[in-house]
Amino acid sequence: MQNNNMQNTEGVIQLAIRAFEGQCNRLTKWLSAVSDEVLLEEVAPGKNTGLYLLGHLVAINDGMLPLFDLGKREYPELDDVFVMVPDKSVSHHYTPRQVKDLWLRHTDLLISKLSELSSAEWLHRHSSVSEEDFIQQPYRNKLNVLLNRTNHLAYHIGQLALLKRG
Amino acid sequence: MQNNNMQNTEGVIQLAIRAFEGQCNRLTKWLSAVSDEVLLEEVAPGKNTGLYLLGHLVAINDGMLPLFDLGKREYPELDDVFVMVPDKSVSHHYTPRQVKDLWLRHTDLLISKLSELSSAEWLHRHSSVSEEDFIQQPYRNKLNVLLNRTNHLAYHIGQLALLKRG
């Protein structure tokens, strides 16, 4: 990234994409050092398990695909277990290993697809905002969603970090 | 914020500032509903207390002032208790009420000072990068620090959220 590039809108958008990728890489690295057994534990007594938080993060990242006009969701079925209901409220078949694999595969796909968006597309509305609303609320663009999702990811990584590693 | 403004660099920088303010406001709101006693608890067994995390966040936000050429630090003495050493390793006199007050006062000051920076200043190097290094690494600007600090804030808010509210 050269200096002249940093002085324009595209350079600033690249900073935000890098920040998102940085959080994804942080979680991927953390997962490589955590056992399946530890992922089944709660991050604090009575709180969400690592497995639930990880499934939740895959599902929320997955939601960015249609929101950014980058295609259909890969794993919409995750919502029934990891988004619409609290942890430990429904029985399901997902194992830590499976959800780790989903995270790794989906992150690769998502990062690749995000690189397809032009600066103009990043600053255009996301798919759940109407053209009319966007005229009044022009900050409701894809980049703003990415910033918010990056913080959401960091929020839950902070919780996962409380689990023992090893 | 008008549509034409959103299409340029200034508009994108404003999104990042709003995201930081949003996380600050989230913590301020959370603090208004949490008791001093609960802030003394650990977020998970054997982990940091709410008091330590809050003092840590004030100290890290405080560090942005000199880093962004916005003046000296307000509370450099916090580092000895909340940054340089782990929680519960040194005795100190800070109470939850005092550190809450520091958070509220410092956040007001910081948000106000951040609004003084022009787009050109946001994209210029922060004070711990030399001019020479910045030529090679132009992404090491103030805006990039803000994005990283926003994620750092969200990370610890996720941990604080595990404390009971009362």
XYZ file of C-alpha atoms in Angstrom:
332
model
C 0.000 0.000 0.000
C 1.662 3.208 -1.131
C 1.368 6.603 0.440
C -0.686 8.219 -2.311
C -3.189 5.375 -2.119
C -3.617 5.936 1.620
C -4.710 9.520 1.090
C -7.908 8.594 -0.679
C -11.152 6.847 0.060
C -9.926 3.514 -1.231
C -6.997 3.553 1.178
C -9.278 4.220 4.124
C -11.613 1.405 3.098
C -8.619 -0.912 2.902
C -7.760 -0.070 6.531
C -11.238 -1.160 7.610
C -11.016 -4.411 5.614
C -7.599 -5.118 7.145
C -9.013 -4.525 10.633
C -11.769 -7.080 9.943
C -9.289 -9.591 8.532
C -7.061 -8.976 11.549
C -9.831 -10.012 13.935
C -10.650 -13.081 11.806
C -6.982 -14.112 11.821
C -6.820 -13.578 15.552
C -9.695 -16.009 16.098
C -8.273 -18.529 13.622
C -4.934 -18.470 15.452
C -6.637 -18.844 18.818
C -8.657 -21.827 17.530
C -5.498 -23.593 16.388
C -4.363 -23.718 20.030
C -7.638 -24.660 21.741
C -8.871 -28.216 22.270
C -12.332 -29.438 21.300
C -13.034 -30.174 24.974
C -12.281 -26.594 26.032
C -14.618 -25.240 23.336
C -17.453 -27.115 25.049
C -16.891 -25.153 28.278
C -18.708 -21.977 29.273
C -16.643 -18.767 29.035
C -17.880 -17.902 32.550
C -20.239 -19.831 34.868
C -23.721 -19.936 33.354
C -22.675 -18.039 30.212
C -22.281 -19.115 26.584
C -20.007 -22.002 25.601
C -17.104 -21.528 23.219
C -18.939 -23.749 20.726
C -22.005 -21.512 20.757
C -19.967 -18.329 20.339
C -18.009 -19.808 17.455
C -21.159 -21.028 15.683
C -22.691 -17.607 16.302
C -19.723 -15.847 14.693
C -19.806 -18.082 11.591
C -23.545 -17.422 11.218
C -23.153 -13.641 11.599
C -20.246 -13.520 9.133
C -22.335 -15.659 6.784
C -25.085 -13.057 6.903
C -22.718 -10.532 5.305
C -22.831 -12.398 1.977
C -26.429 -11.507 1.041
C -26.196 -8.187 2.901
C -23.303 -7.183 0.631
C -24.865 -8.672 -2.544
C -22.145 -11.320 -2.620
C -24.423 -14.301 -3.036
C -26.601 -16.526 -0.909
C -25.726 -17.631 2.599
C -23.597 -20.745 2.860
C -24.974 -22.043 6.163
C -28.383 -20.485 6.885
C -29.272 -23.468 9.059
C -26.809 -22.259 11.709
C -29.256 -19.534 12.763
C -31.666 -22.040 14.309
C -28.973 -23.162 16.739
C -26.570 -20.227 17.152
C -28.521 -17.009 16.545
C -32.279 -17.306 17.067
C -32.045 -19.195 20.357
C -29.823 -18.966 23.441
C -27.090 -21.513 24.078
C -28.157 -24.886 25.496
C -31.831 -24.329 24.601
C -32.039 -26.753 21.658
C -30.361 -30.082 21.025
C -28.144 -30.176 17.944
C -25.490 -32.309 16.315
C -22.694 -29.739 15.833
C -19.319 -30.735 17.275
C -16.454 -28.338 18.049
C -14.459 -29.869 15.185
C -17.265 -29.301 12.683
C -17.811 -25.692 13.712
C -14.066 -24.998 13.662
C -13.999 -26.317 10.084
C -16.980 -24.149 9.165
C -15.176 -21.094 10.582
C -11.992 -21.807 8.612
C -13.762 -22.495 5.331
C -16.196 -19.625 5.629
C -13.547 -17.086 6.604
C -11.470 -17.939 3.524
C -14.532 -17.556 1.319
C -15.690 -14.329 2.923
C -12.290 -12.592 2.833
C -11.979 -13.553 -0.814
C -15.454 -12.243 -1.663
C -14.946 -8.983 0.233
C -11.965 -8.252 -1.994
C -14.316 -8.209 -4.992
C -16.139 -5.088 -3.798
C -15.155 -1.744 -5.288
C -14.936 1.421 -3.193
C -18.187 2.618 -4.754
C -19.874 -0.627 -3.701
C -18.546 -0.353 -0.131
C -20.127 3.095 0.112
C -23.422 1.998 -1.415
C -26.339 0.801 0.707
C -26.430 -2.736 2.038
C -29.262 -4.952 0.898
C -31.512 -4.508 3.919
C -31.777 -0.722 3.443
C -34.205 0.607 0.844
C -33.138 3.214 -1.704
C -35.489 5.705 -0.055
C -34.080 5.162 3.435
C -30.527 5.317 2.134
C -31.085 8.818 0.771
C -31.952 9.948 4.303
C -29.403 7.734 6.054
C -26.367 7.528 3.737
C -24.143 6.112 6.480
C -26.053 2.819 6.208
C -23.587 1.476 3.695
C -21.681 -1.795 3.526
C -18.563 -0.311 5.088
C -20.496 0.706 8.179
C -21.799 -2.855 8.539
C -18.237 -4.151 8.241
C -17.033 -1.809 11.021
C -19.872 -2.933 13.273
C -19.305 -6.608 12.525
C -15.604 -6.218 13.266
C -16.455 -4.874 16.716
C -19.010 -7.646 17.251
C -16.301 -10.173 16.411
C -13.818 -8.527 18.807
C -16.484 -8.484 21.550
C -16.929 -12.254 21.393
C -13.213 -12.969 20.903
C -12.714 -11.193 24.229
C -15.116 -13.688 25.796
C -13.569 -16.725 24.095
C -10.154 -15.624 25.356
C -11.360 -16.384 28.887
C -11.420 -20.107 28.117
C -8.354 -22.061 29.051
C -6.031 -22.771 26.150
C -4.160 -25.971 25.605
C -24.393 13.541 7.070
C -25.408 13.982 3.437
C -24.998 11.499 0.649
C -22.330 13.403 -1.247
C -20.283 13.682 1.932
C -20.405 9.905 2.382
C -18.772 9.343 -0.987
C -15.496 10.915 0.054
C -12.697 10.267 2.465
C -14.111 12.519 5.149
C -17.364 10.592 5.190
C -15.555 7.295 5.610
C -13.444 8.693 8.455
C -16.643 9.874 10.144
C -17.972 6.294 10.058
C -14.888 5.114 11.945
C -15.201 7.887 14.542
C -18.879 7.054 15.011
C -17.985 3.393 15.528
C -15.515 4.365 18.270
C -18.029 6.688 19.914
C -20.617 3.930 19.687
C -18.439 1.559 21.709
C -17.681 4.300 24.267
C -21.390 5.014 24.644
C -22.115 1.338 25.014
C -19.713 1.083 27.939
C -21.007 4.301 29.529
C -24.551 2.954 29.346
C -23.504 -0.384 30.800
C -21.699 1.371 33.673
C -24.822 3.325 34.551
C -26.545 0.021 35.359
C -23.769 -1.784 37.208
C -23.094 -1.525 40.939
C -19.713 -0.725 42.459
C -19.725 -4.137 44.143
C -20.175 -5.984 40.875
C -17.270 -4.063 39.312
C -15.022 -5.576 41.995
C -15.860 -9.095 40.791
C -13.832 -11.106 38.305
C -15.396 -11.472 34.836
C -14.646 -15.213 35.055
C -12.978 -17.231 37.844
C -9.338 -16.189 38.174
C -9.584 -13.541 35.423
C -9.520 -9.730 35.522
C -11.961 -7.759 37.659
C -14.341 -5.237 36.159
C -12.409 -2.495 37.991
C -9.126 -3.513 36.373
C -10.641 -3.681 32.897
C -12.282 -0.279 33.281
C -9.054 1.336 34.553
C -7.221 -0.361 31.685
C -9.638 1.097 29.120
C -9.321 4.637 30.525
C -5.515 4.345 30.421
C -5.484 3.034 26.834
C -7.896 5.738 25.645
C -5.745 8.281 27.471
C -2.737 7.134 25.467
C -4.465 8.300 22.283
C -4.033 11.965 23.277
C -0.251 12.157 22.783
C -0.368 9.526 20.024
C -2.683 11.812 18.029
C -0.823 15.036 18.950
C -3.813 16.143 21.025
C -1.879 17.063 24.148
C -0.416 15.309 27.149
C -1.988 12.365 28.911
C -4.525 13.197 31.593
C -3.887 10.215 33.859
C -0.465 8.671 33.102
C -0.344 7.275 36.650
C -3.041 4.727 35.715
C -0.480 2.692 33.765
C 1.310 1.551 36.928
C -1.878 -0.132 38.146
C -3.924 -0.989 35.045
C -1.493 -1.498 32.140
C 2.050 -2.408 33.179
C 1.050 -5.025 35.729
C -1.616 -7.753 35.887
C -4.721 -7.333 38.006
C -4.350 -7.953 41.752
C -0.537 -7.720 41.627
C -0.155 -4.300 43.274
C -2.140 -2.604 46.022
C -3.775 0.663 45.007
C -6.387 3.128 46.201
C -8.699 3.276 43.180
C -12.365 2.579 43.905
C -14.989 1.584 41.325
C -16.664 4.966 41.758
C -13.425 6.860 41.082
C -12.603 4.867 37.977
C -16.173 5.213 36.681
C -15.814 8.978 37.074
C -12.458 8.919 35.269
C -14.077 6.988 32.397
C -16.946 9.461 32.076
C -14.763 12.567 32.243
C -12.066 11.205 29.954
C -14.491 9.948 27.325
C -16.103 13.384 27.066
C -12.711 15.012 26.683
C -11.423 12.468 24.167
C -14.512 12.533 21.921
C -14.340 16.315 21.910
C -10.629 16.333 21.029
C -11.028 13.729 18.289
C -13.482 16.046 16.558
C -10.666 18.602 16.176
C -8.689 16.411 13.780
C -8.980 17.079 10.055
C -9.126 14.272 7.493
C -5.541 15.034 6.516
C -4.487 14.667 10.151
C -6.338 11.356 10.526
C -4.397 10.008 7.557
C -1.073 11.335 8.778
C 1.273 9.258 10.910
C 0.691 8.905 14.632
C 3.377 10.211 16.948
C 5.135 6.903 17.616
C 5.958 6.336 13.934
C 8.940 8.169 12.431
C 8.627 10.040 9.157
C 10.986 7.523 7.552
C 8.951 4.501 8.675
C 5.716 6.156 7.627
C 6.926 6.456 4.034
C 7.343 2.684 3.963
C 4.259 1.921 6.087
C 1.665 4.575 5.212
C -1.155 2.617 6.869
C 0.365 3.490 10.271
C -1.815 6.572 10.528
C -4.068 7.827 13.304
C -7.185 6.355 11.753
C -5.684 2.883 11.843
C -4.928 3.303 15.550
C -8.527 4.383 16.124
C -9.864 1.279 14.360
C -7.606 -0.959 16.453
C -8.503 0.800 19.684
C -12.197 0.465 18.874
C -11.752 -3.292 18.563
C -9.709 -3.400 21.762
C -12.540 -1.594 23.529
C -15.158 -3.992 22.120
C -13.004 -6.974 23.180
C -13.026 -5.895 26.828
C -16.669 -4.758 26.761
C -17.479 -8.345 25.791
C -15.704 -9.497 28.950
C -17.320 -6.874 31.189
C -20.720 -7.941 29.870
C -20.235 -11.273 31.641
C -20.510 -9.579 35.028
C -23.891 -9.614 36.629
C -25.768 -6.336 36.301
C -27.424 -4.994 39.345
